[in-house]
Short mmCIF file of C-alpha atoms and ligand atoms in Angstrom, two decimals:
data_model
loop_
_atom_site.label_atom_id
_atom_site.label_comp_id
_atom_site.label_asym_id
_atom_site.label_seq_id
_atom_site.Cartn_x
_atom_site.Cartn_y
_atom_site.Cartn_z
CA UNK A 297 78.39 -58.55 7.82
CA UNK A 298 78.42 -59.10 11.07
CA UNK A 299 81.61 -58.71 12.78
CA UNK A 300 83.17 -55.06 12.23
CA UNK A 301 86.25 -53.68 13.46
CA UNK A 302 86.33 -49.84 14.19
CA UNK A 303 89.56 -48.31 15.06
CA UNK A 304 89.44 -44.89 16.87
CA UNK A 305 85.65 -45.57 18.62
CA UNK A 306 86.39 -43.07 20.97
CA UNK A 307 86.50 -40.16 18.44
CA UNK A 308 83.68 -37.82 16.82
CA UNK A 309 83.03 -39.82 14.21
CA UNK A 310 83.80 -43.20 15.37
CA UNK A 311 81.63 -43.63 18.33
CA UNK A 312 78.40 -42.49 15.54
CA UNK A 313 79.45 -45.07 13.48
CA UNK A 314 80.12 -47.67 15.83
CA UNK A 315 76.37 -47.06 17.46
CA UNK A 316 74.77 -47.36 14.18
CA UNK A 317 76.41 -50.54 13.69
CA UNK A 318 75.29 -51.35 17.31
CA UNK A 319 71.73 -50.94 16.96
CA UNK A 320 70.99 -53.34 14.25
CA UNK A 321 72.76 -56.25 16.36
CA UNK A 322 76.13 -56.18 14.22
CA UNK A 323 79.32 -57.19 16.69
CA UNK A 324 81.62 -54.61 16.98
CA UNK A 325 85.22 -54.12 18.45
CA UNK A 326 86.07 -50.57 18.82
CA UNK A 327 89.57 -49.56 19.15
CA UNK A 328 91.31 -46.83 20.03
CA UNK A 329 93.92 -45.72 22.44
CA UNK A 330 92.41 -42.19 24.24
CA UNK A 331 95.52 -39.85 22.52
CA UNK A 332 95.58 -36.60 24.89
CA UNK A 333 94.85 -34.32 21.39
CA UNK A 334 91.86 -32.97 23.40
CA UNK A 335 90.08 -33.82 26.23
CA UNK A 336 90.16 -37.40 27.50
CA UNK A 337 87.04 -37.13 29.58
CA UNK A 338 84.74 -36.89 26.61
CA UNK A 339 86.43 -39.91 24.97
CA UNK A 340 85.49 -41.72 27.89
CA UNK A 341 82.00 -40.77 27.95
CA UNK A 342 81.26 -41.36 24.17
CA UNK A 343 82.73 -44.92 24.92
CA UNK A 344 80.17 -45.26 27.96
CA UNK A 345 77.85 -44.46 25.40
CA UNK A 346 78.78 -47.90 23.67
CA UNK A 347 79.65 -49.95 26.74
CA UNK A 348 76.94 -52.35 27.93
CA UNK A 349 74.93 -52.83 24.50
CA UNK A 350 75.03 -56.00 23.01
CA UNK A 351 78.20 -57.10 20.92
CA UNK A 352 80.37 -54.41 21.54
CA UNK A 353 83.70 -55.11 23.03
CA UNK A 354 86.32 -52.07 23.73
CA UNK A 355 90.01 -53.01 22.96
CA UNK A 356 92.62 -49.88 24.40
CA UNK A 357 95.55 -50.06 21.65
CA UNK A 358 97.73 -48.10 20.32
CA UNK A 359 97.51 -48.67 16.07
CA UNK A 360 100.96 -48.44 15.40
CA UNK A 361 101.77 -51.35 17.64
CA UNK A 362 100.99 -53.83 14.78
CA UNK A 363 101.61 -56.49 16.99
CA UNK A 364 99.01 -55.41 19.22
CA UNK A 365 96.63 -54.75 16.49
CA UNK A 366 97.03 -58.08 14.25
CA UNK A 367 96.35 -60.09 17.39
CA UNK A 368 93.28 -58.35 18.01
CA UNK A 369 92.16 -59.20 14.03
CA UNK A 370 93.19 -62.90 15.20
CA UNK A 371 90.77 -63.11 18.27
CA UNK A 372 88.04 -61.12 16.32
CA UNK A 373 88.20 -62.33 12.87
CA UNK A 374 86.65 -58.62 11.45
CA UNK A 375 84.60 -59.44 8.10
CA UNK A 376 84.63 -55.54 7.49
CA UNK A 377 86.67 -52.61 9.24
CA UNK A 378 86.13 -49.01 9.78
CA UNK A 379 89.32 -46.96 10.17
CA UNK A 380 89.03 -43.74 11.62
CA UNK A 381 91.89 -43.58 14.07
CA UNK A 382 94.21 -41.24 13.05
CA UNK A 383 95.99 -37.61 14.49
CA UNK A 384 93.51 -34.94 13.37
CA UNK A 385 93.59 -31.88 12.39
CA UNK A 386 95.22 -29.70 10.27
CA UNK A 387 97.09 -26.55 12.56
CA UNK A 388 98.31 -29.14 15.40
CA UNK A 389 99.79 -30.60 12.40
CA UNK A 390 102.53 -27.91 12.35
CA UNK A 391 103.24 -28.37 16.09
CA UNK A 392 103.48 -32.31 16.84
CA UNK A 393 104.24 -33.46 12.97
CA UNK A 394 105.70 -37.16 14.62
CA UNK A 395 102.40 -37.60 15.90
CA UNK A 396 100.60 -37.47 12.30
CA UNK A 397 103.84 -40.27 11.21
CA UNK A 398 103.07 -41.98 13.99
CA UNK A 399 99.29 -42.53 14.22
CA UNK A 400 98.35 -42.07 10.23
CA UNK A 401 101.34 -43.82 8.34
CA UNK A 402 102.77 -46.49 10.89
CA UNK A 403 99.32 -46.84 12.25
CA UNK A 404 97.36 -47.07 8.65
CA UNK A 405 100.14 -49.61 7.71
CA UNK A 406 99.05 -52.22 11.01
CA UNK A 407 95.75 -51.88 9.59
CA UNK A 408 96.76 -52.99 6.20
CA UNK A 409 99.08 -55.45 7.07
CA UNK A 410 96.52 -57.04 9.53
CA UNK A 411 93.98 -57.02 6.33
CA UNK A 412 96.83 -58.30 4.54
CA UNK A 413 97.23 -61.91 7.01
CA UNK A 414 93.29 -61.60 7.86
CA UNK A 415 92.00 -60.81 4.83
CA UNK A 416 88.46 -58.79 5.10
CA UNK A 417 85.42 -58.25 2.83
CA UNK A 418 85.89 -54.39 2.72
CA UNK A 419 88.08 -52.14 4.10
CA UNK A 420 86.81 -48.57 4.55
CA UNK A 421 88.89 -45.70 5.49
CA UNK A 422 89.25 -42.04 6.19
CA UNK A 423 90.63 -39.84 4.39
CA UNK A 424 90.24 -36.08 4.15
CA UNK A 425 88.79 -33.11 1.96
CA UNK A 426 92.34 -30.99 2.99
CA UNK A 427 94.20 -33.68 0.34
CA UNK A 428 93.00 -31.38 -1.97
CA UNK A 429 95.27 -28.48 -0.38
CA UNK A 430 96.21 -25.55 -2.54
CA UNK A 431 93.23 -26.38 -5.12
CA UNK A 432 91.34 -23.98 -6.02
CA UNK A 433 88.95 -25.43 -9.17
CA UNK A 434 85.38 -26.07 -7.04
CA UNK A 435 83.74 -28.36 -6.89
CA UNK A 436 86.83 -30.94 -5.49
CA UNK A 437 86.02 -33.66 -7.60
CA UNK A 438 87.95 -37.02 -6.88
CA UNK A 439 89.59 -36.85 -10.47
CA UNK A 440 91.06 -33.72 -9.64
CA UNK A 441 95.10 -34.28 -8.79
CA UNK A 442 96.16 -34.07 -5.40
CA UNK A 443 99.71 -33.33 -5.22
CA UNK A 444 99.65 -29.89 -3.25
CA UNK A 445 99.08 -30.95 0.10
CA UNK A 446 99.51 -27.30 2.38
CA UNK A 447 99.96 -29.68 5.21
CA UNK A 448 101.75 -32.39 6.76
CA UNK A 449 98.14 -33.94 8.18
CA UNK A 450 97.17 -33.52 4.34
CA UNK A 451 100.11 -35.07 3.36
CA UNK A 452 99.60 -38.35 5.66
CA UNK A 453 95.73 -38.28 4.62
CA UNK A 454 97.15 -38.50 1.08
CA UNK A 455 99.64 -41.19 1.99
CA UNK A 456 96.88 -43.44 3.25
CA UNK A 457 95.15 -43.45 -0.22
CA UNK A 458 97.91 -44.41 -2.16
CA UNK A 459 99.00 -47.11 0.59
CA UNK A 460 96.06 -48.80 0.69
CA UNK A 461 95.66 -48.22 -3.06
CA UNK A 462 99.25 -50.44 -3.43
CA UNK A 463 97.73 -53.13 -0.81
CA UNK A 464 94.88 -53.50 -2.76
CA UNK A 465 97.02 -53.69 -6.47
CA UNK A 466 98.86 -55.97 -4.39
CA UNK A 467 96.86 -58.16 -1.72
CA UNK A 468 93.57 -58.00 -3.35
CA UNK A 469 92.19 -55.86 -0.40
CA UNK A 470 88.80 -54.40 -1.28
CA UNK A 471 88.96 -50.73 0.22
CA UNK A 472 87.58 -47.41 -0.18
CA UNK A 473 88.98 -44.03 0.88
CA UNK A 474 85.87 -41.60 2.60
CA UNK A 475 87.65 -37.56 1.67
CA UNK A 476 85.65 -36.06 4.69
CA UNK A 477 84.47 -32.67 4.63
CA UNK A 478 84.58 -30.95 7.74
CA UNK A 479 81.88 -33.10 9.93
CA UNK A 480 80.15 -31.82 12.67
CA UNK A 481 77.44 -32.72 15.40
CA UNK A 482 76.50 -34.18 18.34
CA UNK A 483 79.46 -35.71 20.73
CA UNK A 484 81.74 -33.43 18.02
CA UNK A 485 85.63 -32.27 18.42
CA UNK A 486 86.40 -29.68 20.62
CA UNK A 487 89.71 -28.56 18.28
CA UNK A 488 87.36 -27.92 15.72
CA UNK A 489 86.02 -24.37 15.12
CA UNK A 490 82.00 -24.99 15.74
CA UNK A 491 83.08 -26.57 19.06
CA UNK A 492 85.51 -23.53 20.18
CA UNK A 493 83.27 -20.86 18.69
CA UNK A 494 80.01 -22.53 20.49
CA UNK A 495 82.31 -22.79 24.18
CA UNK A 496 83.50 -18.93 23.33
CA UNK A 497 79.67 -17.26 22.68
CA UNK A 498 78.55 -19.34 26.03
CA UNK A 499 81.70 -17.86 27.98
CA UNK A 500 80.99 -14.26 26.49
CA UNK A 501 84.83 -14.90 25.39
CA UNK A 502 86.39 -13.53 21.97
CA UNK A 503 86.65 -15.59 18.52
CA UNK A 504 89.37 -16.03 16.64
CA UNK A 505 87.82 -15.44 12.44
CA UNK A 506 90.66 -16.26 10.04
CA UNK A 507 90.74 -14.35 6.52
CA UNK A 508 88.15 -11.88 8.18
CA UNK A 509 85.76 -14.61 7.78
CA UNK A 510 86.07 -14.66 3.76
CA UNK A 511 87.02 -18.61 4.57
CA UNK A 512 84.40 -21.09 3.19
CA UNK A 513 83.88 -24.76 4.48
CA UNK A 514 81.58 -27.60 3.55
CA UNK A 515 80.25 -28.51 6.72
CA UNK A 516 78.68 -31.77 6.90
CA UNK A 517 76.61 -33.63 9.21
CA UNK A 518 77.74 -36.65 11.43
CA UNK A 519 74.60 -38.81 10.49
CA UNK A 520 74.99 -38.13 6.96
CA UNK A 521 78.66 -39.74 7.22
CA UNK A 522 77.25 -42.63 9.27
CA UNK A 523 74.79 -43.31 6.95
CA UNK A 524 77.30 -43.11 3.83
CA UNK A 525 80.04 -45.45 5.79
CA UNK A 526 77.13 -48.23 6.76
CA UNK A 527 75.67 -48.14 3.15
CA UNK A 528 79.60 -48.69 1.96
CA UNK A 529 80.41 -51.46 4.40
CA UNK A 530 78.31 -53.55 2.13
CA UNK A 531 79.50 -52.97 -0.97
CA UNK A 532 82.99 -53.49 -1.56
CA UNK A 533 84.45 -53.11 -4.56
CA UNK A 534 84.61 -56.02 -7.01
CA UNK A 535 88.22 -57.26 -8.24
CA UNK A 536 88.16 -55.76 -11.61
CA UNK A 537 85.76 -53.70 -13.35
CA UNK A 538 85.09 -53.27 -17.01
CA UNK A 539 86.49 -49.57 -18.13
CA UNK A 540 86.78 -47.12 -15.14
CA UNK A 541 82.74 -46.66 -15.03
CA UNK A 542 82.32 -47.78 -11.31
CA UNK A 543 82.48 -45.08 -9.44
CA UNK A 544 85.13 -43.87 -7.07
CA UNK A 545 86.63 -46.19 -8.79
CA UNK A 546 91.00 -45.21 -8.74
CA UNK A 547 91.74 -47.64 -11.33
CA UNK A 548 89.87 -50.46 -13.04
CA UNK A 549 92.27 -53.53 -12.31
CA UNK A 550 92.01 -52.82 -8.61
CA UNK A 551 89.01 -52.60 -5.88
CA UNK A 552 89.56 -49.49 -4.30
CA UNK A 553 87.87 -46.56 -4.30
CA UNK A 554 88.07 -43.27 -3.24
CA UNK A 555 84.67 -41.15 -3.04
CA UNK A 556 84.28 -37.44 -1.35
CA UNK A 557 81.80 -36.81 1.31
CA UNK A 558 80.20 -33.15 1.85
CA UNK A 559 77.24 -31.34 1.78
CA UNK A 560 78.01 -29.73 -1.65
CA UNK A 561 77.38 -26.52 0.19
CA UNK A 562 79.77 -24.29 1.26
CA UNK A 563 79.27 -21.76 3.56
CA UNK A 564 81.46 -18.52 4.64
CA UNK A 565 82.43 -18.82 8.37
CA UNK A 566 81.04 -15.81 8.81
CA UNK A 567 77.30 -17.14 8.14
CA UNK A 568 77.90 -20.34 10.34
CA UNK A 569 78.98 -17.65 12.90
CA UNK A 570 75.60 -15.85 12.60
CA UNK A 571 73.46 -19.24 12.65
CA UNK A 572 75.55 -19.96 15.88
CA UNK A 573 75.00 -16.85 17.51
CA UNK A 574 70.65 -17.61 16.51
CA UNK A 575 70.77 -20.35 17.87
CA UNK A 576 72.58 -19.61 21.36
CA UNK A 577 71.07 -16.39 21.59
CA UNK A 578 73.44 -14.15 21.93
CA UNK A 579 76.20 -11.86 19.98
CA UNK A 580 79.74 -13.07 19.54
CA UNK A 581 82.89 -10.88 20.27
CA UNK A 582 84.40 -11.48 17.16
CA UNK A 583 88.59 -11.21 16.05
CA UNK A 584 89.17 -10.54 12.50
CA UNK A 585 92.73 -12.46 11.57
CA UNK A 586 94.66 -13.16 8.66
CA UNK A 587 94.48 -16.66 6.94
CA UNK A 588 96.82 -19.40 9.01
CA UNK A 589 99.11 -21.52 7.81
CA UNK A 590 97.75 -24.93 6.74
CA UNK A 591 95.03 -23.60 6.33
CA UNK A 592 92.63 -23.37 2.52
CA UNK A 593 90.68 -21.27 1.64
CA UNK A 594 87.27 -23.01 0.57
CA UNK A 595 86.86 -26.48 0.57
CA UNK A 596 83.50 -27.71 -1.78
CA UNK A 597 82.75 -31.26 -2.54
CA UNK A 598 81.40 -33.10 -5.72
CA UNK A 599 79.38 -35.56 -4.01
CA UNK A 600 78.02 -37.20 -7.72
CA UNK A 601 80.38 -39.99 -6.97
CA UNK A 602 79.27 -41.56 -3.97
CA UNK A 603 75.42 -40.73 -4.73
CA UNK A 604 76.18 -43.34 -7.52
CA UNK A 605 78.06 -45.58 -5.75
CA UNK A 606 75.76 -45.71 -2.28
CA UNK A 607 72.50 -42.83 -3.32
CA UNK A 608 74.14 -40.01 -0.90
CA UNK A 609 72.09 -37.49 -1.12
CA UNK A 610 72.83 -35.14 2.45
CA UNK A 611 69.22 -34.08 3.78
CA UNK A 612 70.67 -32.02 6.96
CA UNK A 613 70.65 -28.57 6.96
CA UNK A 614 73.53 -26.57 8.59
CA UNK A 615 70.58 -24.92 10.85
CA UNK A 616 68.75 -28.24 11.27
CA UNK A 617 71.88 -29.87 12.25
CA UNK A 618 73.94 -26.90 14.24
CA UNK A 619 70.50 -27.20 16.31
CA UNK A 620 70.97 -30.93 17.38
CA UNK A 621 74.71 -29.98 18.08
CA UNK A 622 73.79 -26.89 20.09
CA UNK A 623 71.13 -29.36 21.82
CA UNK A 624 74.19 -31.95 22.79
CA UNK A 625 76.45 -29.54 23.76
CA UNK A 626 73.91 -27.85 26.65
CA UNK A 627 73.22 -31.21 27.93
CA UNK A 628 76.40 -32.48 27.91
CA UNK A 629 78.11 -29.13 29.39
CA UNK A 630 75.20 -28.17 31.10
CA UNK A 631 76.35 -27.03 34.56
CA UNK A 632 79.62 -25.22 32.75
CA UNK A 633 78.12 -22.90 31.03
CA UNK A 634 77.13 -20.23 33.26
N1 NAD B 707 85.80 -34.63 11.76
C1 NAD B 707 86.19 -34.12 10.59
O1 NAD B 707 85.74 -33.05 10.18
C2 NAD B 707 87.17 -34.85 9.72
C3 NAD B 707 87.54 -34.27 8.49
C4 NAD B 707 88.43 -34.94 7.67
C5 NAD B 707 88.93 -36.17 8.05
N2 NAD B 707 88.59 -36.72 9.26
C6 NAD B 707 89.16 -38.02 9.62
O2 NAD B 707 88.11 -38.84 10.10
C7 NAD B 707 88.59 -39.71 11.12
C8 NAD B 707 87.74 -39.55 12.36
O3 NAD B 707 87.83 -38.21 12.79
P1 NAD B 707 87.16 -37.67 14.13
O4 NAD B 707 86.67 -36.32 13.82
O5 NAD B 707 86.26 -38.69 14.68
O6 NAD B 707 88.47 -37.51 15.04
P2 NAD B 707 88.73 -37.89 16.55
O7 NAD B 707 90.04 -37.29 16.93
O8 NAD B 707 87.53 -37.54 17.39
O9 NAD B 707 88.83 -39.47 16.52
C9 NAD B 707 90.02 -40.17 16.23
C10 NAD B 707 90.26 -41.16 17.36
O10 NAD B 707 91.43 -41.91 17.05
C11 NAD B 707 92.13 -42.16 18.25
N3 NAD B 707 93.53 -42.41 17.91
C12 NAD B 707 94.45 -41.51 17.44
N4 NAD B 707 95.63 -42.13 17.27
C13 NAD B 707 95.44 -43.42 17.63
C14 NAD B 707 96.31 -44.55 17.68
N5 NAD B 707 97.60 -44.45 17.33
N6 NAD B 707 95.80 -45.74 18.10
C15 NAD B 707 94.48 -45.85 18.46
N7 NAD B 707 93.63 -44.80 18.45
C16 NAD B 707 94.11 -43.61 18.04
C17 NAD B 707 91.94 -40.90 19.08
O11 NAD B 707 92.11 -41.15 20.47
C18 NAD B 707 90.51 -40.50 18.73
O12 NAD B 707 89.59 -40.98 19.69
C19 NAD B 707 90.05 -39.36 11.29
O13 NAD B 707 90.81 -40.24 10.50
C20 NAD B 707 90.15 -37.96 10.75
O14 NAD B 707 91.45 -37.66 10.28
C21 NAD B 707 87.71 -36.07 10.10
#
């Protein structure tokens, strides 16, 4: 491959992927169109992060203008794309719900109706670990059913898989669906709870600990999810398959797949908590609350799937990789933290 489209290259997860892609001389349009979710400024500085290095270009666009985005796919002519714009999150979710319809269903549908005219050798997605909602048989394995979404972000994530998985029945559209599992790391999302809790121990300030910290997340390292999506890119699915033995695999007669991405190891908040407060070096004024709304109560991922499919096999551990985050996030808020 060498030309690959990645839509929200502003985000987390996005700008990672799109620097991997980078640094072995791939060309790479990043898109995305700076949503005010949280703080612009550090959208703009993981895109300085891409600017200037050979074969990227930066294209501001909103998804959901499918105009916008199939001319784009003209000019470019994408051989592969990486979709990772979307609303996040799961409790903003019950705030802004037209953003989630906006961004993840109109927007996922310019994406596939731009693979649809321009067709592509894979199409790789993001999905997310909370489509598996008010499940509570561990590990979440991608056989499992997913009908229970607890909310409407959930419900969008969920939408995306079956959409592409009627694109690909019907446009032969090679794709495959990443469920992430809470990512974290370097250049990370300040909505997210490592972020606020890491900002709240520096500021001495008070954290908010939901189900008196009996909640348990798979937390799993950015590099391990660029890794996975760059081994992926490669192989798209064939056609059709013989039986349902490829894994990920969502139905033999049709090349898509959807494959989990964790750690395999959950851990309770209140132990990331304690690693955190190591690692900064000092105690955290903690909050015991009730569970939220939206919110599940352990999220665990079979991973066996895309270790077939790609050899996944995380290496980072949550100290090892809370470390590099807690290294980032002094450097890059270095004169705000007191
Ligand atoms: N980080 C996680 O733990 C996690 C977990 C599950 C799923 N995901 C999914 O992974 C993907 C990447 O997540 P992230 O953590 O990097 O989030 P992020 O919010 O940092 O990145 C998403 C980017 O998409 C952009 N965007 C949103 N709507 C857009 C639109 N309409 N047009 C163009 N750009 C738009 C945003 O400005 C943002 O820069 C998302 O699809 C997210 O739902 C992430």
């Amino acid at each position: 491959m060498t030309r690959i489209l990645i839509t929200g290259a502003a985000g987390f997860v996005g700008r990672a992927v799109a620097q991997r892609f980078l640094a072995e001389g791939h060309e790479v349009a990043g898109v995305d169109c700076f949503t005010s979710y949280y703080d612009i400024a550090l959208k703009e500085a993981r895109v300085r992060t891409l600017e200037g290095q050979a074969g990227f270009s930066f294209h501001r666009l909103d998804i959901a203008d499918g105009a916008a985005v199939s001319a784009l796919f003209q000019a470019f002519r994408p051989e592969a794309v990486v979709h990772l714009a979307a609303q996040a999150g799961v409790r903003y979710s019950l705030e802004n719900p037209r953003a989630y319809t906006q961004a993840n269903v109109e927007g996922f549908l310019s994406i596939l109706e731009a693979c649809r005219a321009h067709p592509v050798r894979h199409l790789v997605y993001a999905s997310s670990s909370s489509v598996y909602g008010a499940n509570t048989k561990v590990p979440f394995s991608e056989k499992d059913a997913v009908e229970r979404p607890v909310s409407l972000y959930a419900a969008t994530k969920r939408a995306n898989e079956l959409m592409a998985q009627s694109y690909s029945h019907l446009f032969r559209i090679p794709a495959s669906g990443l469920r992430f599992f809470t990512v974290y790391g370097p250049w990370g999302r300040p909505d997210m709870a490592y972020y606020k809790f890491t900002k709240a121990i520096f500021a001495g300030e008070t954290i908010d600990i939901y189900n008196h910290g009996q909640v348990e997340r798979d937390f799993t390292y950015v590099d391990e999810v660029v890794e996975a999506i760059h081994a992926l890119v490669g192989r798209p699915p064939a056609d059709v398959v013989e039986g349902d033995e490829a894994p990920g695999r969502v139905d033999p007669s049709v090349p898509h797949c959807i494959f989990n991405i964790g750690n395999h190891t959950p851990v309770p908040v209140g132990e990331f908590v304690a690693i955190l407060e190591r690692l900064i070096g000092k105690e955290a004024k903690k909050r015991l609350l009730p569970m939220q709304p939206g919110d599940v109560l352990k999220t665990y991922a079979d991973v066996d799937a895309l270790r077939r499919a790609v050899g996944f096999a995380p290496r980072t551990t949550l100290e090892e990789g809370l470390a590099r985050f807690i290294a980032w996030y002094r450097d890059y808020h270095g004169n705000k933290l007191g």
